[in-house]
Amino acid sequence: MTLLFRDDPYRCTGTARLVEAGLEGIRLDRTLFYPAGGGQPGDTGMLRWTGGEVRIVDSRKGTPLVEQGRDVLHIVADGASLPPPGTEVEMEIDWDRRHRHMRMHTTLHLLCAVVDGAVTGGQVGADKSRLDFDVPSGSLDKQAIEDALNGLIQADHPVRELSITDAELDARPELVRTMSVKPPVGSGTIRLLNIGGSDVPVDLQPCGGTHVSRTGEIGPVEIVKIENKGKQNRRIVVALKG
């Protein structure tokens, strides 16, 4: 399956050919729909063909190739009428929702640059998102974090994707900020998100999600709250202001 969102996360329409449709969902030969993973929800949208259409209520990684993340299941509502294999379909993702996920996901990377601590968990949302950090008690200042975060956003840093080999990642374990989830290895290359310059990046770590092309596109954000979730576990909730 060709993952079109890898090359262009801003593309929201396109054509594909239906490979299989069943109880699990719809498989296409190519897709614009990002499957849930890395804390980012799966895309929703529509598939249309001559004489019919169906709403995609979720997108998930398929079981057969889940390790490589290459197989995407497009989930439809129970009882939906589906076209036969071979049908050409027009894809359309819910762009506003995807774009908000892109803005929020990029924001969480900037939050990693502001807060010094390993990430123990996280979730991307269209309006609010969160990251959990392993940090000592009393070391987080809500206003200072919000100011620093908005400063990085207003600086309009470039955001781009790079790749390294499995061996290169093994040699640079500091790139992995998450304690609970490790980047998938075994395919030979791993995707990195680089924010800022390549010589001294603002943030550089493995990530397979979708992101905006510059931090200024995020717009202003606010730190909603900071919660204690354990002896040294602090949850930071951030929201888009518009």
PDB file of C-alpha atoms in Angstrom, residues 27 58 115 200 210:
ATOM      1  CA  ARG A  27      -8.156  -1.924   2.047  1.00  0.00           C
ATOM      2  CA  ASP A  58     -11.630   5.666  11.611  1.00  0.00           C
ATOM      3  CA  VAL A 115      10.423  20.391  29.127  1.00  0.00           C
ATOM      4  CA  VAL A 200      21.298  22.866  16.122  1.00  0.00           C
ATOM      5  CA  THR A 210       1.796  14.209  10.263  1.00  0.00           C
TER       6      THR A 210
END
